[in-house]
């Protein structure tokens, strides 16, 4: 064997030894690894997002009373809400118990109107199109840092919203139903009335409200 | 006369110089796309005012979306040993090398508006949540369209990743409504003139168009000019940016809604982060920070002034 060929083999051997053939999909995944949060979104919805909101939800009457005494939205947010970064609105978790007055499905952004224990009507998003990003922004398990891609972060929110819409569709609320909804809303200022709620959990209440 | 004018100019320059040098911490280079566009001019204004308030001199330049020019200006800034750079970059991927070069020369770079796809090269990347901005105007658009009808989309500049993101978010919302029918999607390159020209031709081809969703403010204003010239006051137009001209169009009812991007605020935040790093060695807690846009409609348009929102 000539000296140059021998040298070339010595140089190339470790390089060639490290090669392996991958499929087109594997190559795509190597270039853009799938985001683990997107991959585990079903599990996160069931085991983390919904339990977090249900665990933190304050009854509407209590939350609105606490908010009415807050000096400003920043202090209210620190005590009763969550904000993943300063530039975002605050997300509050709330529990609404009452009777379904009306279900409006004329728009794809359907709404359920619930007369709650305070005697006030609260609007809960029904879908199939759920607006906003409050469910994602209220979940403490992720932030934009975990995605570094606005489109992917937006898709993450949309998939969470789709879980909420599917839950509401399966529940199929009807006028007269006594229900309890745990959900979230976001606000830049201390709200005077309860803003539209994005649901994370809905149950029928025995005996009505 | 000429001599007198020269002396006056020199005196004015000295006065300016003395003010700017009051507590001299060195020079910060502020580089944006173009100083003619009110959005980029507001970024430059926000950065300059904050930097001067903190005791820096500033040098404001534009790269005109030209990566080569941007590289040359960064090379020159490295040569002049500026303290730091506030940059709205010319191209998200092609700018990485130039930013890395400044970093290796010990000059921290803070990115505003446009992100790059790698972390730990810039000191921090402060951007707008373009996806959220796009979703919010798209929601208004769909609602005002009654969730049905023919519409056109004029993108702002598909070479700019922010514009691509906005377009994707438009569609993430609109495509959920099966009765919304797209009749045209064209790139208006971010300018009023292209917006007007393309809208003119869309009106010719699709006189029954009910709405136009636009990727930025100048394009929306161009579309409005075309609609006005055609005597069409029935077409719904929305955009993104929130310049004073858009604010006035919202107040007049010609523009249904826009999202105001916080151009001055992100630039000022970038200077604050740079100052903390230069003076105290403190790095920002997060590599990427996203500012939200603010939905502007007739109810709050009065609060918009030079890309600042008076809450």
Short mmCIF file of C-alpha atoms in Angstrom, two decimals:
data_model
loop_
_atom_site.label_atom_id
_atom_site.label_comp_id
_atom_site.label_asym_id
_atom_site.label_seq_id
_atom_site.Cartn_x
_atom_site.Cartn_y
_atom_site.Cartn_z
CA UNK A 1 0.00 0.00 0.00
CA UNK A 2 1.35 3.38 -0.96
CA UNK A 3 2.09 5.78 1.86
CA UNK A 4 -0.48 8.46 0.82
CA UNK A 5 -3.30 5.88 0.59
CA UNK A 6 -2.36 4.43 3.95
CA UNK A 7 -2.35 7.89 5.47
CA UNK A 8 -5.73 8.70 3.91
CA UNK A 9 -7.25 5.56 5.39
CA UNK A 10 -5.86 6.34 8.82
CA UNK A 11 -7.37 9.82 8.65
CA UNK A 12 -10.76 8.74 7.25
CA UNK A 13 -11.30 5.57 9.31
CA UNK A 14 -12.57 7.29 12.47
CA UNK A 15 -14.77 9.57 10.38
CA UNK A 16 -16.32 6.79 8.33
CA UNK A 17 -16.68 4.65 11.45
CA UNK A 18 -18.92 7.34 12.96
CA UNK A 19 -21.33 7.43 10.00
CA UNK A 20 -24.76 5.87 9.94
CA UNK A 21 -27.53 5.96 7.42
CA UNK A 22 -30.74 7.66 8.59
CA UNK A 23 -34.20 7.95 7.11
CA UNK A 24 -35.53 11.24 5.76
CA UNK A 25 -37.69 11.62 8.87
CA UNK A 26 -34.75 10.93 11.17
CA UNK A 27 -32.72 13.51 9.26
CA UNK A 28 -35.52 16.05 9.64
CA UNK A 29 -35.72 15.27 13.37
CA UNK A 30 -31.96 15.63 13.73
CA UNK A 31 -32.09 19.03 12.04
CA UNK A 32 -35.14 20.20 13.98
CA UNK A 33 -35.59 18.00 17.03
CA UNK A 34 -39.28 17.66 17.99
CA UNK A 35 -40.14 19.85 20.96
CA UNK A 36 -40.75 17.58 23.98
CA UNK A 37 -43.56 19.82 25.22
CA UNK A 38 -45.46 19.42 21.94
CA UNK A 39 -44.88 15.67 22.01
CA UNK A 40 -46.30 15.32 25.55
CA UNK A 41 -49.19 17.74 25.27
CA UNK A 42 -52.01 15.20 25.84
CA UNK A 43 -50.35 14.00 29.02
CA UNK A 44 -49.64 17.56 30.15
CA UNK A 45 -53.30 18.54 29.67
CA UNK A 46 -54.61 15.64 31.76
CA UNK A 47 -51.94 15.40 34.40
CA UNK A 48 -50.67 18.95 34.81
CA UNK A 49 -52.65 21.76 33.19
CA UNK A 50 -56.15 20.77 34.35
CA UNK A 51 -55.03 19.74 37.87
CA UNK A 52 -53.11 23.02 38.27
CA UNK A 53 -56.12 25.14 37.29
CA UNK A 54 -58.58 23.10 39.37
CA UNK A 55 -56.20 23.27 42.34
CA UNK A 56 -55.76 27.04 42.10
CA UNK A 57 -59.29 28.10 41.08
CA UNK A 58 -60.99 30.40 43.56
CA UNK A 59 -64.77 30.68 43.60
CA UNK A 60 -65.85 33.66 41.47
CA UNK A 61 -67.36 35.48 44.43
CA UNK A 62 -64.17 35.14 46.51
CA UNK A 63 -61.81 36.05 43.64
CA UNK A 64 -63.77 39.14 42.62
CA UNK A 65 -63.96 40.27 46.27
CA UNK A 66 -60.18 39.87 46.66
CA UNK A 67 -59.50 41.66 43.38
CA UNK A 68 -61.77 44.55 44.32
CA UNK A 69 -59.56 45.27 47.34
CA UNK A 70 -56.27 45.04 45.42
CA UNK A 71 -54.38 48.29 44.93
CA UNK A 72 -53.30 47.41 41.40
CA UNK A 73 -53.12 44.52 38.98
CA UNK A 74 -49.43 43.82 39.70
CA UNK A 75 -49.96 43.21 43.40
CA UNK A 76 -53.19 41.30 42.68
CA UNK A 77 -51.33 39.14 40.20
CA UNK A 78 -48.58 38.30 42.68
CA UNK A 79 -51.13 37.22 45.29
CA UNK A 80 -53.90 35.63 43.26
CA UNK A 81 -52.68 35.09 39.72
CA UNK A 82 -49.76 34.14 37.51
CA UNK A 83 -47.69 35.97 34.96
CA UNK A 84 -44.90 34.13 33.16
CA UNK A 85 -43.11 37.38 32.30
CA UNK A 86 -43.66 41.02 33.09
CA UNK A 87 -44.83 41.91 29.61
CA UNK A 88 -47.83 39.57 29.76
CA UNK A 89 -51.28 40.11 31.17
CA UNK A 90 -52.04 38.33 34.44
CA UNK A 91 -53.85 35.00 34.32
CA UNK A 92 -56.31 34.17 37.12
CA UNK A 93 -57.88 30.79 37.83
CA UNK A 94 -61.56 30.90 38.76
CA UNK A 95 -64.39 28.51 39.67
CA UNK A 96 -67.87 29.33 38.41
CA UNK A 97 -70.84 27.40 39.81
CA UNK A 98 -74.34 28.01 38.57
CA UNK A 99 -77.03 27.21 36.06
CA UNK A 100 -76.67 27.34 32.28
CA UNK A 101 -78.94 30.11 31.02
CA UNK A 102 -78.13 29.98 27.33
CA UNK A 103 -75.84 28.25 24.87
CA UNK A 104 -74.91 30.38 21.85
CA UNK A 105 -73.54 28.40 18.93
CA UNK A 106 -74.29 30.91 16.17
CA UNK A 107 -70.57 31.73 16.04
CA UNK A 108 -67.79 29.19 15.84
CA UNK A 109 -66.51 30.99 18.92
CA UNK A 110 -69.46 29.58 20.81
CA UNK A 111 -70.32 30.69 24.33
CA UNK A 112 -72.12 29.30 27.38
CA UNK A 113 -73.88 31.80 29.63
CA UNK A 114 -73.99 30.70 33.27
CA UNK A 115 -75.94 32.45 36.01
CA UNK A 116 -73.61 31.97 38.95
CA UNK A 117 -74.11 31.88 42.71
CA UNK A 118 -73.74 35.66 42.86
CA UNK A 119 -76.69 36.01 40.49
CA UNK A 120 -74.43 37.35 37.76
CA UNK A 121 -74.04 35.97 34.27
CA UNK A 122 -70.61 34.63 33.39
CA UNK A 123 -69.57 33.84 29.82
CA UNK A 124 -67.57 30.65 29.31
CA UNK A 125 -65.95 29.84 25.95
CA UNK A 126 -67.52 26.80 24.31
CA UNK A 127 -65.70 26.46 20.96
CA UNK A 128 -65.16 24.84 18.58
CA UNK A 129 -62.86 27.86 18.23
CA UNK A 130 -61.46 28.87 21.60
CA UNK A 131 -59.85 32.29 21.53
CA UNK A 132 -56.79 33.56 23.34
CA UNK A 133 -53.83 31.95 25.02
CA UNK A 134 -54.90 32.11 28.67
CA UNK A 135 -54.75 28.34 29.21
CA UNK A 136 -51.18 28.19 27.94
CA UNK A 137 -50.10 31.39 29.66
CA UNK A 138 -51.60 30.28 32.97
CA UNK A 139 -49.77 26.94 32.93
CA UNK A 140 -46.63 27.20 35.02
CA UNK A 141 -44.90 24.24 33.38
CA UNK A 142 -43.81 26.03 30.20
CA UNK A 143 -42.64 29.38 28.96
CA UNK A 144 -41.53 30.82 25.64
CA UNK A 145 -37.94 29.87 26.62
CA UNK A 146 -38.93 26.21 26.15
CA UNK A 147 -39.86 26.82 22.50
CA UNK A 148 -37.87 29.81 21.15
CA UNK A 149 -40.21 29.69 18.17
CA UNK A 150 -43.30 31.87 18.14
CA UNK A 151 -45.19 29.66 15.71
CA UNK A 152 -44.52 26.52 17.73
CA UNK A 153 -45.45 28.33 20.94
CA UNK A 154 -48.67 29.46 19.22
CA UNK A 155 -49.40 25.93 18.04
CA UNK A 156 -48.87 24.69 21.59
CA UNK A 157 -51.55 27.12 22.77
CA UNK A 158 -53.91 26.11 20.00
CA UNK A 159 -53.55 22.41 20.84
CA UNK A 160 -54.31 23.13 24.49
CA UNK A 161 -57.37 25.12 23.39
CA UNK A 162 -58.45 22.19 21.24
CA UNK A 163 -58.41 19.98 24.33
CA UNK A 164 -60.68 22.49 26.08
CA UNK A 165 -63.03 22.63 23.06
CA UNK A 166 -63.18 18.83 22.84
CA UNK A 167 -63.99 18.65 26.54
CA UNK A 168 -66.84 21.16 26.15
CA UNK A 169 -68.18 19.36 23.09
CA UNK A 170 -68.23 16.04 24.94
CA UNK A 171 -69.93 17.66 27.92
CA UNK A 172 -72.55 19.31 25.70
CA UNK A 173 -73.96 21.83 28.21
CA UNK A 174 -77.67 22.55 27.93
CA UNK A 175 -79.85 25.33 29.37
CA UNK A 176 -80.95 24.40 32.87
CA UNK A 177 -77.87 22.29 33.61
CA UNK A 178 -76.32 22.95 37.01
CA UNK A 179 -72.58 23.09 36.38
CA UNK A 180 -69.24 23.97 37.90
CA UNK A 181 -66.52 25.27 35.59
CA UNK A 182 -62.87 25.68 36.52
CA UNK A 183 -61.08 27.92 34.09
CA UNK A 184 -58.89 30.94 33.53
CA UNK A 185 -59.07 34.48 32.27
CA UNK A 186 -56.36 37.01 31.54
CA UNK A 187 -56.41 40.71 32.37
CA UNK A 188 -54.16 43.75 32.01
CA UNK A 189 -56.05 45.63 34.72
CA UNK A 190 -58.05 44.63 37.77
CA UNK A 191 -61.38 43.65 36.18
CA UNK A 192 -64.59 45.19 37.49
CA UNK A 193 -66.64 42.27 36.19
CA UNK A 194 -65.60 38.70 35.53
CA UNK A 195 -64.11 38.49 32.00
CA UNK A 196 -64.94 35.61 29.64
CA UNK A 197 -63.64 32.36 31.11
CA UNK A 198 -61.68 29.74 29.15
CA UNK A 199 -62.61 26.37 30.65
CA UNK A 200 -60.23 23.61 31.77
CA UNK A 201 -62.77 21.47 33.60
CA UNK A 202 -66.58 21.24 33.71
CA UNK A 203 -68.78 19.04 35.87
CA UNK A 204 -72.52 18.70 36.45
CA UNK A 205 -73.53 19.71 39.94
CA UNK A 206 -76.07 17.63 41.79
CA UNK A 207 -79.07 19.56 43.05
CA UNK A 208 -78.45 22.68 40.99
CA UNK A 209 -77.15 26.02 42.05
CA UNK B 1 -22.88 84.44 5.52
CA UNK B 2 -21.49 81.01 4.84
CA UNK B 3 -18.86 81.41 7.56
CA UNK B 4 -21.50 82.56 10.01
CA UNK B 5 -23.64 79.55 9.21
CA UNK B 6 -20.68 77.25 9.67
CA UNK B 7 -19.88 78.80 13.02
CA UNK B 8 -23.48 78.45 14.10
CA UNK B 9 -23.50 74.82 13.03
CA UNK B 10 -20.28 74.19 14.90
CA UNK B 11 -21.66 75.88 18.00
CA UNK B 12 -24.83 73.82 17.81
CA UNK B 13 -22.82 70.63 17.37
CA UNK B 14 -20.68 71.49 20.40
CA UNK B 15 -23.76 72.19 22.50
CA UNK B 16 -25.29 68.87 21.47
CA UNK B 17 -22.02 67.12 22.09
CA UNK B 18 -21.68 68.61 25.57
CA UNK B 19 -25.18 67.47 26.49
CA UNK B 20 -24.66 64.01 25.17
CA UNK B 21 -21.29 63.64 26.88
CA UNK B 22 -22.57 64.80 30.26
CA UNK B 23 -21.74 61.49 31.95
CA UNK B 24 -19.81 59.66 29.29
CA UNK B 25 -19.95 55.90 29.57
CA UNK B 26 -18.85 55.48 25.95
CA UNK B 27 -20.84 54.97 22.78
CA UNK B 28 -23.68 52.59 22.00
CA UNK B 29 -24.34 51.80 18.37
CA UNK B 30 -28.02 51.63 17.48
CA UNK B 31 -28.62 49.95 14.13
CA UNK B 32 -32.05 49.48 12.55
CA UNK B 33 -33.44 48.73 9.13
CA UNK B 34 -34.40 52.20 7.94
CA UNK B 35 -34.84 55.56 9.57
CA UNK B 36 -37.58 56.55 7.08
CA UNK B 37 -40.02 53.94 8.40
CA UNK B 38 -41.76 55.26 11.53
CA UNK B 39 -41.53 51.88 13.27
CA UNK B 40 -37.74 51.66 12.97
CA UNK B 41 -37.37 55.37 13.68
CA UNK B 42 -39.25 54.79 16.94
CA UNK B 43 -36.92 51.95 17.86
CA UNK B 44 -33.97 54.27 17.27
CA UNK B 45 -35.65 57.01 19.30
CA UNK B 46 -36.42 54.68 22.23
CA UNK B 47 -32.85 53.37 22.31
CA UNK B 48 -31.22 56.77 21.91
CA UNK B 49 -33.26 58.49 24.60
CA UNK B 50 -32.66 55.69 27.07
CA UNK B 51 -28.95 55.47 26.29
CA UNK B 52 -28.43 59.21 26.66
CA UNK B 53 -30.41 59.21 29.91
CA UNK B 54 -28.02 56.54 31.20
CA UNK B 55 -24.97 58.58 30.16
CA UNK B 56 -23.95 57.06 26.84
CA UNK B 57 -23.30 58.66 23.50
CA UNK B 58 -25.14 57.05 20.63
CA UNK B 59 -24.46 56.43 17.01
CA UNK B 60 -27.59 55.64 14.96
CA UNK B 61 -27.23 53.83 11.65
CA UNK B 62 -29.42 51.88 9.23
CA UNK B 63 -28.46 48.77 7.30
CA UNK B 64 -31.40 48.91 4.85
CA UNK B 65 -31.97 45.13 5.16
CA UNK B 66 -28.54 44.65 3.56
CA UNK B 67 -26.54 41.95 5.35
CA UNK B 68 -23.27 43.03 3.72
CA UNK B 69 -23.76 46.63 4.79
CA UNK B 70 -24.70 45.47 8.28
CA UNK B 71 -21.48 43.43 8.50
CA UNK B 72 -19.38 46.39 7.38
CA UNK B 73 -21.03 48.68 9.92
CA UNK B 74 -20.47 46.12 12.69
CA UNK B 75 -16.82 45.76 11.64
CA UNK B 76 -16.45 49.52 11.83
CA UNK B 77 -18.11 49.57 15.25
CA UNK B 78 -15.69 46.89 16.49
CA UNK B 79 -12.84 49.03 15.18
CA UNK B 80 -14.16 52.06 17.03
CA UNK B 81 -14.56 49.96 20.20
CA UNK B 82 -18.17 50.90 20.91
CA UNK B 83 -19.45 49.74 24.30
CA UNK B 84 -22.35 47.76 22.90
CA UNK B 85 -24.75 47.39 19.99
CA UNK B 86 -28.54 47.56 19.86
CA UNK B 87 -29.47 45.82 16.62
CA UNK B 88 -32.65 45.15 14.68
CA UNK B 89 -30.90 42.76 12.34
CA UNK B 90 -31.03 42.50 8.56
CA UNK B 91 -31.63 38.76 8.30
CA UNK B 92 -32.17 36.30 11.13
CA UNK B 93 -29.83 33.57 9.91
CA UNK B 94 -27.29 35.57 7.92
CA UNK B 95 -26.70 37.96 10.83
CA UNK B 96 -25.47 35.31 13.27
CA UNK B 97 -21.84 35.48 12.11
CA UNK B 98 -21.63 39.26 12.43
CA UNK B 99 -23.15 39.20 15.91
CA UNK B 100 -20.75 36.42 16.92
CA UNK B 101 -17.85 38.51 15.65
CA UNK B 102 -18.87 41.45 17.84
CA UNK B 103 -19.33 39.12 20.80
CA UNK B 104 -15.84 37.67 20.30
CA UNK B 105 -14.47 41.20 20.17
CA UNK B 106 -15.97 41.76 23.62
CA UNK B 107 -18.84 43.94 22.37
CA UNK B 108 -22.23 42.75 23.61
CA UNK B 109 -25.09 42.84 21.10
CA UNK B 110 -28.72 43.17 22.14
CA UNK B 111 -31.17 42.13 19.45
CA UNK B 112 -34.49 43.88 19.19
CA UNK B 113 -37.49 42.98 17.02
CA UNK B 114 -35.97 40.26 14.83
CA UNK B 115 -34.65 37.11 16.47
CA UNK B 116 -31.82 34.83 15.40
CA UNK B 117 -32.16 31.05 15.67
CA UNK B 118 -29.30 30.55 18.17
CA UNK B 119 -28.97 31.37 21.87
CA UNK B 120 -25.96 32.74 23.78
CA UNK B 121 -24.62 34.81 20.90
CA UNK B 122 -26.58 37.96 21.60
CA UNK B 123 -26.76 39.19 25.20
CA UNK B 124 -30.54 38.99 24.95
CA UNK B 125 -33.17 38.89 22.20
CA UNK B 126 -36.15 41.15 22.80
CA UNK B 127 -38.92 40.67 20.34
CA UNK B 128 -42.60 41.27 19.79
CA UNK B 129 -45.05 38.46 20.03
CA UNK B 130 -45.92 38.63 16.35
CA UNK B 131 -47.94 35.47 16.59
CA UNK B 132 -50.14 36.99 19.28
CA UNK B 133 -50.42 40.25 17.31
CA UNK B 134 -51.52 38.34 14.22
CA UNK B 135 -54.05 36.28 16.16
CA UNK B 136 -55.60 39.32 17.80
CA UNK B 137 -56.22 41.24 14.58
CA UNK B 138 -57.34 38.06 12.86
CA UNK B 139 -59.96 37.54 15.57
CA UNK B 140 -61.29 41.07 15.03
CA UNK B 141 -61.19 40.54 11.27
CA UNK B 142 -63.18 37.31 11.39
CA UNK B 143 -65.71 38.85 13.75
CA UNK B 144 -66.19 41.98 11.60
CA UNK B 145 -66.53 39.80 8.52
CA UNK B 146 -69.35 37.93 10.26
CA UNK B 147 -67.21 34.77 10.00
CA UNK B 148 -67.86 34.53 6.25
CA UNK B 149 -67.04 36.09 2.89
CA UNK B 150 -64.22 36.74 0.44
CA UNK B 151 -61.02 38.24 1.74
CA UNK B 152 -57.49 39.04 0.60
CA UNK B 153 -54.22 38.89 2.50
CA UNK B 154 -51.38 41.32 1.86
CA UNK B 155 -48.27 40.08 3.63
CA UNK B 156 -45.67 42.59 4.74
CA UNK B 157 -42.41 41.10 3.51
CA UNK B 158 -41.93 37.38 3.30
CA UNK B 159 -38.15 37.76 3.53
CA UNK B 160 -38.72 38.96 7.10
CA UNK B 161 -39.42 36.14 9.52
CA UNK B 162 -41.71 38.40 11.59
CA UNK B 163 -43.97 38.79 8.55
CA UNK B 164 -44.01 35.04 7.97
CA UNK B 165 -44.99 34.51 11.61
CA UNK B 166 -47.82 37.06 11.32
CA UNK B 167 -49.15 35.40 8.21
CA UNK B 168 -49.08 31.99 9.89
CA UNK B 169 -50.99 33.32 12.86
CA UNK B 170 -53.58 34.96 10.57
CA UNK B 171 -54.22 31.59 9.03
CA UNK B 172 -54.22 29.73 12.31
CA UNK B 173 -57.28 31.81 13.20
CA UNK B 174 -59.00 32.35 9.85
CA UNK B 175 -58.64 28.78 8.62
CA UNK B 176 -60.84 27.64 11.49
CA UNK B 177 -63.74 29.39 9.76
CA UNK B 178 -64.75 27.38 6.68
CA UNK B 179 -66.94 30.17 5.28
CA UNK B 180 -64.02 32.60 5.04
CA UNK B 181 -62.85 32.42 1.43
CA UNK B 182 -59.36 33.57 0.44
CA UNK B 183 -59.31 35.18 -3.02
CA UNK B 184 -55.73 36.51 -2.99
CA UNK B 185 -52.53 36.33 -0.99
CA UNK B 186 -49.73 38.58 -2.15
CA UNK B 187 -46.52 39.95 -0.70
CA UNK B 188 -46.71 43.75 -0.59
CA UNK B 189 -43.09 44.02 0.61
CA UNK B 190 -44.05 46.08 3.59
CA UNK B 191 -44.60 49.31 1.68
CA UNK B 192 -47.55 51.62 1.18
CA UNK B 193 -46.95 51.88 -2.56
CA UNK B 194 -46.95 48.12 -3.08
CA UNK B 195 -49.97 47.78 -0.80
CA UNK B 196 -51.89 50.28 -2.93
CA UNK B 197 -50.79 48.78 -6.25
CA UNK B 198 -51.72 45.23 -5.25
CA UNK B 199 -55.02 46.31 -3.72
CA UNK B 200 -55.87 48.14 -6.97
CA UNK B 201 -55.45 44.92 -8.92
CA UNK B 202 -57.31 42.81 -6.35
CA UNK B 203 -60.27 45.18 -6.61
CA UNK B 204 -60.21 44.76 -10.39
CA UNK B 205 -60.15 40.98 -10.21
CA UNK B 206 -62.39 40.55 -7.15
CA UNK B 207 -64.81 43.47 -6.81
CA UNK B 208 -66.82 41.39 -4.32
CA UNK B 209 -63.95 41.23 -1.80
CA UNK B 210 -65.23 42.03 1.71
CA UNK B 211 -62.04 42.28 3.71
CA UNK B 212 -58.26 42.71 3.60
CA UNK B 213 -55.91 41.52 6.30
CA UNK B 214 -52.49 43.17 6.15
CA UNK B 215 -49.11 42.15 7.56
CA UNK B 216 -48.06 45.64 8.59
CA UNK B 217 -49.19 49.23 8.84
CA UNK B 218 -47.82 50.77 5.63
CA UNK B 219 -49.38 47.95 3.59
CA UNK B 220 -52.74 48.49 5.31
CA UNK B 221 -52.53 52.22 4.62
CA UNK B 222 -51.77 51.43 0.96
CA UNK B 223 -54.80 49.15 0.77
CA UNK B 224 -56.94 51.88 2.34
CA UNK B 225 -55.68 54.40 -0.26
CA UNK B 226 -56.70 52.02 -3.08
CA UNK B 227 -60.12 51.42 -1.52
CA UNK B 228 -60.65 55.15 -1.06
CA UNK B 229 -59.71 55.82 -4.69
CA UNK B 230 -62.23 53.18 -5.77
CA UNK B 231 -64.93 54.67 -3.55
CA UNK B 232 -65.12 51.51 -1.45
CA UNK B 233 -65.90 52.23 2.18
CA UNK B 234 -67.46 48.81 2.79
CA UNK B 235 -64.27 46.75 2.86
CA UNK B 236 -62.88 45.73 6.26
CA UNK B 237 -59.15 46.39 6.68
CA UNK B 238 -56.90 45.37 9.59
CA UNK B 239 -53.14 45.64 10.02
CA UNK B 240 -50.24 45.43 12.48
CA UNK B 241 -47.74 48.10 13.66
CA UNK B 242 -49.66 50.94 15.29
CA UNK B 243 -48.06 54.05 13.77
CA UNK B 244 -49.65 57.45 14.25
CA UNK B 245 -51.02 57.27 10.69
CA UNK B 246 -52.70 53.95 11.46
CA UNK B 247 -54.05 55.40 14.70
CA UNK B 248 -55.65 58.21 12.69
CA UNK B 249 -57.05 55.69 10.18
CA UNK B 250 -58.56 53.69 13.06
CA UNK B 251 -60.11 56.85 14.49
CA UNK B 252 -61.52 57.70 11.04
CA UNK B 253 -62.98 54.20 10.71
CA UNK B 254 -60.95 53.30 7.61
CA UNK B 255 -58.86 50.77 9.56
CA UNK B 256 -60.90 48.50 11.81
CA UNK B 257 -58.03 47.50 14.07
CA UNK B 258 -54.29 47.24 14.36
CA UNK B 259 -51.88 45.94 16.96
CA UNK B 260 -49.43 48.49 18.26
CA UNK B 261 -45.95 47.09 18.63
CA UNK B 262 -44.00 48.60 21.48
CA UNK B 263 -41.06 49.80 19.38
CA UNK B 264 -39.75 52.36 21.85
CA UNK B 265 -40.22 50.08 24.84
CA UNK B 266 -38.31 47.10 23.44
CA UNK B 267 -35.43 49.37 22.41
CA UNK B 268 -35.30 51.05 25.83
CA UNK B 269 -35.41 47.65 27.53
CA UNK B 270 -32.49 46.55 25.35
CA UNK B 271 -30.42 49.56 26.45
CA UNK B 272 -31.24 48.87 30.11
CA UNK B 273 -30.10 45.26 29.72
CA UNK B 274 -26.93 46.44 27.98
CA UNK B 275 -26.21 48.98 30.72
CA UNK B 276 -26.70 46.39 33.48
CA UNK B 277 -24.23 44.12 31.73
CA UNK B 278 -21.66 46.81 31.00
CA UNK B 279 -21.76 48.48 34.41
CA UNK B 280 -22.48 45.56 36.75
CA UNK B 281 -21.75 42.46 34.71
CA UNK B 282 -25.36 41.35 35.12
CA UNK B 283 -26.78 39.26 32.32
CA UNK B 284 -30.55 39.29 31.69
CA UNK B 285 -32.36 36.43 33.44
CA UNK B 286 -33.74 35.14 30.13
CA UNK B 287 -32.17 34.85 26.70
CA UNK B 288 -35.43 35.70 24.97
CA UNK B 289 -38.05 38.19 26.01
CA UNK B 290 -41.30 38.77 24.15
CA UNK B 291 -43.27 42.00 24.39
CA UNK B 292 -46.95 41.77 23.56
CA UNK B 293 -48.55 44.02 21.02
CA UNK B 294 -51.58 46.06 22.11
CA UNK B 295 -54.81 45.73 20.14
CA UNK B 296 -55.89 49.19 18.98
CA UNK B 297 -59.45 50.00 17.99
CA UNK B 298 -61.66 53.07 18.09
CA UNK B 299 -62.02 52.66 21.85
CA UNK B 300 -58.34 53.17 22.68
CA UNK B 301 -56.71 54.70 19.57
CA UNK B 302 -56.31 58.03 21.38
CA UNK B 303 -53.70 56.43 23.63
CA UNK B 304 -51.29 55.67 20.77
CA UNK B 305 -48.42 58.08 20.19
CA UNK B 306 -45.12 57.26 18.43
CA UNK B 307 -45.42 53.53 19.19
CA UNK B 308 -46.00 54.26 22.85
CA UNK B 309 -49.28 53.41 24.56
CA UNK B 310 -50.47 55.67 27.35
CA UNK B 311 -52.32 53.34 29.70
#
